[in-house]
Amino acid sequence: MGISGFLGRRNLSGLDLEVDLPEEIFAGTEFPVRVRLKNRKKFFPSFLISFSFEGKKHVVPYIDPRGVYEFHMMYRYDTRGRKDIDHFDICSVFPFNFFVRCIVYHKKIPVVVYPRPMNCPFPPDFSKKGKAGGSFSTDRTGFYDEMVSIRDYSPGDPLKYIHWKASAKTGVLKTKELTDSSNRPVVIDLDRIKGNREEKISCATHLILELYRMGVPFGLKYGKKFIKPEFSRRQKALILTELALL
């Protein structure tokens, strides 16, 4: 019994944990959770490690001394909002399957779950000029006319604008950046969208994603709140977070 206890504690000791979540998580949509278990022990491997996350379980059969075992787990949040993760359970039945020993990793990870996008059309009165005669700020020139530069690919960039020749030379995906002389900023007015509160928020989420995909500057209005139009990944994250926490 003493040997079993010693080996069981030794098996779980020296384990380190890294957990990575996607940049964007939407309610009702499964997303991958990347987990890396590291065995920091110099000479002893770890056996039959069970990792638990939000009710999901994955069994790791073996980790070499100073080795790393990486895997992915799929998870889904059904509702929008803040869903902070604060702990992960790591257990094992090693060596004799008589007892289950566990350690709890307290790693607080703040998570904002964006609203579930709901397909809906653009009402004609949504498009209007911004303040100061239609002026708006942007960190990107668009995708429509003449190429002005080549930059690293960002998630959400249209695939048809990938510069394959530059990508092949560098080994990194590159995107053509083109001038845009036609797009006007669009303000999504939440109060003018039809439906109940959740339908309004889900529709606005869909419209923001579509505007970002098209390279159009976008803003948000509801009640007395106004976020002026801008085109950037930061703006997308800002507005989606605003909608998530309403």
Short mmCIF file of C-alpha atoms in Angstrom, two decimals:
data_model
loop_
_atom_site.label_atom_id
_atom_site.label_comp_id
_atom_site.label_asym_id
_atom_site.label_seq_id
_atom_site.Cartn_x
_atom_site.Cartn_y
_atom_site.Cartn_z
CA MET A 1 0.00 0.00 0.00
CA GLY A 2 2.87 2.34 0.86
CA ILE A 3 4.58 1.61 -2.46
CA SER A 4 1.28 2.23 -4.29
CA GLY A 5 0.87 5.59 -2.59
CA PHE A 6 4.45 6.63 -3.32
CA LEU A 7 4.24 5.67 -7.00
CA GLY A 8 0.82 7.32 -7.37
CA ARG A 9 2.01 10.63 -5.93
CA ARG A 10 5.22 10.45 -7.93
CA ASN A 11 3.24 9.80 -11.10
CA LEU A 12 1.28 13.07 -10.69
CA SER A 13 4.17 15.20 -9.48
CA GLY A 14 6.12 17.45 -11.81
CA LEU A 15 3.27 17.91 -14.27
CA ASP A 16 2.72 21.32 -15.84
CA LEU A 17 -0.24 22.49 -17.88
CA GLU A 18 -0.84 24.89 -20.76
CA VAL A 19 -4.35 25.56 -22.10
CA ASP A 20 -5.05 27.64 -25.22
CA LEU A 21 -8.48 28.77 -26.38
CA PRO A 22 -9.40 30.27 -29.78
CA GLU A 23 -9.40 34.04 -30.15
CA GLU A 24 -13.12 34.01 -30.99
CA ILE A 25 -15.71 31.79 -29.29
CA PHE A 26 -19.39 31.97 -30.29
CA ALA A 27 -22.35 30.62 -28.35
CA GLY A 28 -23.76 27.40 -29.78
CA THR A 29 -20.60 26.65 -31.80
CA GLU A 30 -18.05 24.00 -30.85
CA PHE A 31 -14.47 25.18 -30.51
CA PRO A 32 -11.15 23.35 -29.95
CA VAL A 33 -9.31 23.61 -26.63
CA ARG A 34 -5.58 22.92 -27.06
CA VAL A 35 -4.00 21.24 -24.03
CA ARG A 36 -0.30 20.64 -23.45
CA LEU A 37 0.72 18.45 -20.52
CA LYS A 38 4.42 18.67 -19.66
CA ASN A 39 6.26 16.15 -17.52
CA ARG A 40 9.05 18.09 -15.81
CA LYS A 41 10.44 15.01 -14.05
CA LYS A 42 13.96 14.25 -15.22
CA PHE A 43 13.89 10.46 -15.00
CA PHE A 44 10.34 9.25 -14.35
CA PRO A 45 7.53 9.06 -16.94
CA SER A 46 3.85 9.60 -16.10
CA PHE A 47 1.17 7.02 -16.87
CA LEU A 48 -2.62 7.01 -17.34
CA ILE A 49 -3.23 10.71 -16.76
CA SER A 50 -6.89 11.76 -16.94
CA PHE A 51 -7.46 15.45 -17.78
CA SER A 52 -10.91 16.98 -17.09
CA PHE A 53 -12.22 20.30 -18.40
CA GLU A 54 -15.80 21.53 -17.89
CA GLY A 55 -17.12 17.96 -17.67
CA LYS A 56 -15.06 16.73 -20.64
CA LYS A 57 -12.37 14.08 -20.07
CA HIS A 58 -9.31 12.98 -22.01
CA VAL A 59 -6.97 10.14 -20.99
CA VAL A 60 -3.26 10.50 -21.68
CA PRO A 61 -1.66 7.03 -21.66
CA TYR A 62 2.00 8.02 -21.26
CA ILE A 63 4.30 11.06 -21.06
CA ASP A 64 8.07 10.67 -21.38
CA PRO A 65 10.41 12.19 -18.78
CA ARG A 66 10.69 15.87 -19.73
CA GLY A 67 8.22 15.10 -22.49
CA VAL A 68 5.13 16.91 -23.74
CA TYR A 69 1.77 15.44 -24.69
CA GLU A 70 -0.52 17.70 -26.74
CA PHE A 71 -4.15 17.08 -27.61
CA HIS A 72 -7.38 18.93 -28.46
CA MET A 73 -10.80 18.74 -26.86
CA MET A 74 -13.99 20.12 -28.38
CA TYR A 75 -16.30 22.19 -26.20
CA ARG A 76 -19.31 24.44 -26.61
CA TYR A 77 -20.96 27.19 -24.61
CA ASP A 78 -24.70 27.48 -25.15
CA THR A 79 -25.07 31.07 -23.92
CA ARG A 80 -23.16 34.29 -24.49
CA GLY A 81 -21.33 36.30 -21.84
CA ARG A 82 -18.44 35.92 -19.44
CA LYS A 83 -17.54 32.30 -18.67
CA ASP A 84 -14.30 32.41 -16.69
CA ILE A 85 -12.52 29.06 -16.28
CA ASP A 86 -10.78 28.69 -12.93
CA HIS A 87 -9.56 25.11 -12.55
CA PHE A 88 -8.63 21.85 -14.28
CA ASP A 89 -8.55 18.37 -12.75
CA ILE A 90 -5.70 15.94 -13.41
CA CYS A 91 -6.19 12.43 -12.03
CA SER A 92 -4.67 8.95 -12.34
CA VAL A 93 -5.41 5.38 -11.23
CA PHE A 94 -1.72 4.43 -11.54
CA PRO A 95 -0.16 2.12 -10.40
CA PHE A 96 -2.67 -0.58 -9.38
CA ASN A 97 -6.10 0.87 -10.25
CA PHE A 98 -7.14 0.71 -6.58
CA PHE A 99 -7.39 4.46 -5.93
CA VAL A 100 -7.95 7.56 -8.02
CA ARG A 101 -5.55 10.34 -7.07
CA CYS A 102 -6.12 13.87 -8.32
CA ILE A 103 -4.52 17.28 -8.34
CA VAL A 104 -6.34 20.51 -9.17
CA TYR A 105 -4.67 23.18 -11.28
CA HIS A 106 -6.01 26.65 -10.51
CA LYS A 107 -5.43 28.59 -13.72
CA LYS A 108 -7.98 31.37 -14.16
CA ILE A 109 -8.68 31.98 -17.84
CA PRO A 110 -11.11 34.82 -18.67
CA VAL A 111 -13.45 33.82 -21.50
CA VAL A 112 -15.92 36.05 -23.33
CA VAL A 113 -18.39 34.04 -25.39
CA TYR A 114 -19.71 36.07 -28.31
CA PRO A 115 -23.41 35.88 -29.22
CA ARG A 116 -24.67 33.19 -31.56
CA PRO A 117 -24.78 34.75 -35.09
CA MET A 118 -28.25 34.67 -36.66
CA ASN A 119 -28.54 35.13 -40.40
CA CYS A 120 -30.54 38.26 -41.21
CA PRO A 121 -30.61 40.83 -44.04
CA PHE A 122 -29.22 44.36 -44.01
CA PRO A 123 -32.16 46.80 -43.67
CA PRO A 124 -31.67 49.70 -46.09
CA ASP A 125 -31.67 52.35 -43.35
CA PHE A 126 -28.61 50.86 -41.63
CA SER A 127 -26.11 52.43 -44.01
CA LYS A 128 -25.39 56.06 -43.26
CA LYS A 129 -22.48 58.43 -43.17
CA GLY A 130 -20.56 58.81 -39.95
CA LYS A 131 -19.91 62.03 -38.15
CA ALA A 132 -17.87 64.81 -39.71
CA GLY A 133 -19.23 64.24 -43.20
CA GLY A 134 -18.70 60.51 -43.30
CA SER A 135 -15.22 60.42 -41.81
CA PHE A 136 -14.09 57.28 -40.03
CA SER A 137 -10.89 55.74 -38.73
CA THR A 138 -9.37 52.56 -40.10
CA ASP A 139 -6.16 50.55 -39.78
CA ARG A 140 -6.62 48.98 -43.18
CA THR A 141 -7.29 50.28 -46.68
CA GLY A 142 -9.66 47.61 -47.97
CA PHE A 143 -9.78 45.02 -50.73
CA TYR A 144 -11.14 46.67 -53.85
CA ASP A 145 -8.86 48.66 -56.15
CA GLU A 146 -5.10 48.87 -56.55
CA MET A 147 -2.64 46.81 -54.46
CA VAL A 148 -0.69 49.05 -52.08
CA SER A 149 1.15 46.50 -49.94
CA ILE A 150 1.50 42.89 -48.86
CA ARG A 151 1.09 41.92 -45.21
CA ASP A 152 0.75 38.79 -43.07
CA TYR A 153 -2.57 36.96 -43.34
CA SER A 154 -5.08 37.64 -40.55
CA PRO A 155 -8.03 35.35 -39.70
CA GLY A 156 -11.09 36.66 -41.52
CA ASP A 157 -9.23 37.95 -44.59
CA PRO A 158 -10.91 36.75 -47.82
CA LEU A 159 -8.98 33.81 -49.26
CA LYS A 160 -9.14 35.24 -52.79
CA TYR A 161 -6.79 38.05 -51.70
CA ILE A 162 -4.01 35.75 -50.51
CA HIS A 163 -0.76 36.50 -52.37
CA TRP A 164 0.31 32.94 -53.16
CA LYS A 165 3.67 33.85 -54.71
CA ALA A 166 4.78 35.87 -51.68
CA SER A 167 3.41 33.15 -49.38
CA ALA A 168 5.46 30.49 -51.18
CA LYS A 169 8.65 32.55 -50.93
CA THR A 170 8.35 33.32 -47.23
CA GLY A 171 6.59 30.18 -46.00
CA VAL A 172 4.01 32.41 -44.29
CA LEU A 173 0.56 33.25 -45.66
CA LYS A 174 0.50 36.77 -47.10
CA THR A 175 -2.49 38.97 -48.01
CA LYS A 176 -2.71 41.64 -50.70
CA GLU A 177 -3.81 44.98 -49.26
CA LEU A 178 -5.78 47.06 -51.75
CA THR A 179 -7.06 50.60 -51.75
CA ASP A 180 -10.74 51.15 -51.17
CA SER A 181 -12.48 54.19 -52.57
CA SER A 182 -16.13 53.14 -52.40
CA ASN A 183 -17.13 51.72 -49.01
CA ARG A 184 -19.10 53.96 -46.69
CA PRO A 185 -19.15 53.26 -42.95
CA VAL A 186 -22.17 51.37 -41.61
CA VAL A 187 -23.68 51.82 -38.17
CA ILE A 188 -25.70 48.90 -36.79
CA ASP A 189 -28.58 50.36 -34.78
CA LEU A 190 -29.63 47.63 -32.37
CA ASP A 191 -32.89 49.41 -31.53
CA ARG A 192 -34.07 49.24 -35.15
CA ILE A 193 -33.57 45.50 -35.55
CA LYS A 194 -36.77 43.50 -35.32
CA GLY A 195 -37.21 40.70 -32.78
CA ASN A 196 -36.69 40.09 -29.09
CA ARG A 197 -33.50 41.07 -27.27
CA GLU A 198 -31.53 37.93 -28.09
CA GLU A 199 -32.65 37.97 -31.74
CA LYS A 200 -31.51 41.60 -32.05
CA ILE A 201 -28.11 40.78 -30.54
CA SER A 202 -27.65 37.64 -32.69
CA CYS A 203 -28.63 39.53 -35.84
CA ALA A 204 -26.24 42.39 -35.03
CA THR A 205 -23.45 39.83 -34.49
CA HIS A 206 -24.08 38.35 -37.94
CA LEU A 207 -24.07 41.81 -39.56
CA ILE A 208 -20.79 42.79 -37.87
CA LEU A 209 -19.11 39.59 -39.10
CA GLU A 210 -20.41 40.22 -42.63
CA LEU A 211 -19.19 43.83 -42.65
CA TYR A 212 -15.76 42.74 -41.44
CA ARG A 213 -15.61 40.06 -44.12
CA MET A 214 -16.44 42.67 -46.78
CA GLY A 215 -13.88 45.17 -45.47
CA VAL A 216 -16.51 47.81 -44.59
CA PRO A 217 -16.01 50.14 -41.58
CA PHE A 218 -18.70 49.43 -38.99
CA GLY A 219 -20.04 50.86 -35.75
CA LEU A 220 -22.78 50.13 -33.22
CA LYS A 221 -25.60 52.13 -31.68
CA TYR A 222 -28.14 51.26 -28.99
CA GLY A 223 -29.88 53.59 -26.59
CA LYS A 224 -27.43 56.41 -25.82
CA LYS A 225 -24.42 54.21 -26.58
CA PHE A 226 -22.57 54.93 -29.83
CA ILE A 227 -19.37 53.32 -31.12
CA LYS A 228 -18.20 55.22 -34.17
CA PRO A 229 -17.42 53.28 -37.36
CA GLU A 230 -13.96 51.88 -37.84
CA PHE A 231 -12.47 48.91 -39.68
CA SER A 232 -10.08 46.80 -37.63
CA ARG A 233 -9.86 43.48 -35.81
CA ARG A 234 -9.80 45.49 -32.59
CA GLN A 235 -13.12 47.10 -33.54
CA LYS A 236 -14.66 43.72 -34.29
CA ALA A 237 -13.55 42.36 -30.91
CA LEU A 238 -14.77 45.52 -29.14
CA ILE A 239 -18.27 45.39 -30.61
CA LEU A 240 -18.68 41.62 -30.30
CA THR A 241 -17.65 41.89 -26.64
CA GLU A 242 -20.13 44.74 -26.16
CA LEU A 243 -22.89 42.56 -27.61
CA ALA A 244 -21.80 39.54 -25.57
CA LEU A 245 -22.05 41.40 -22.27
CA LEU A 246 -25.33 43.23 -22.90
#
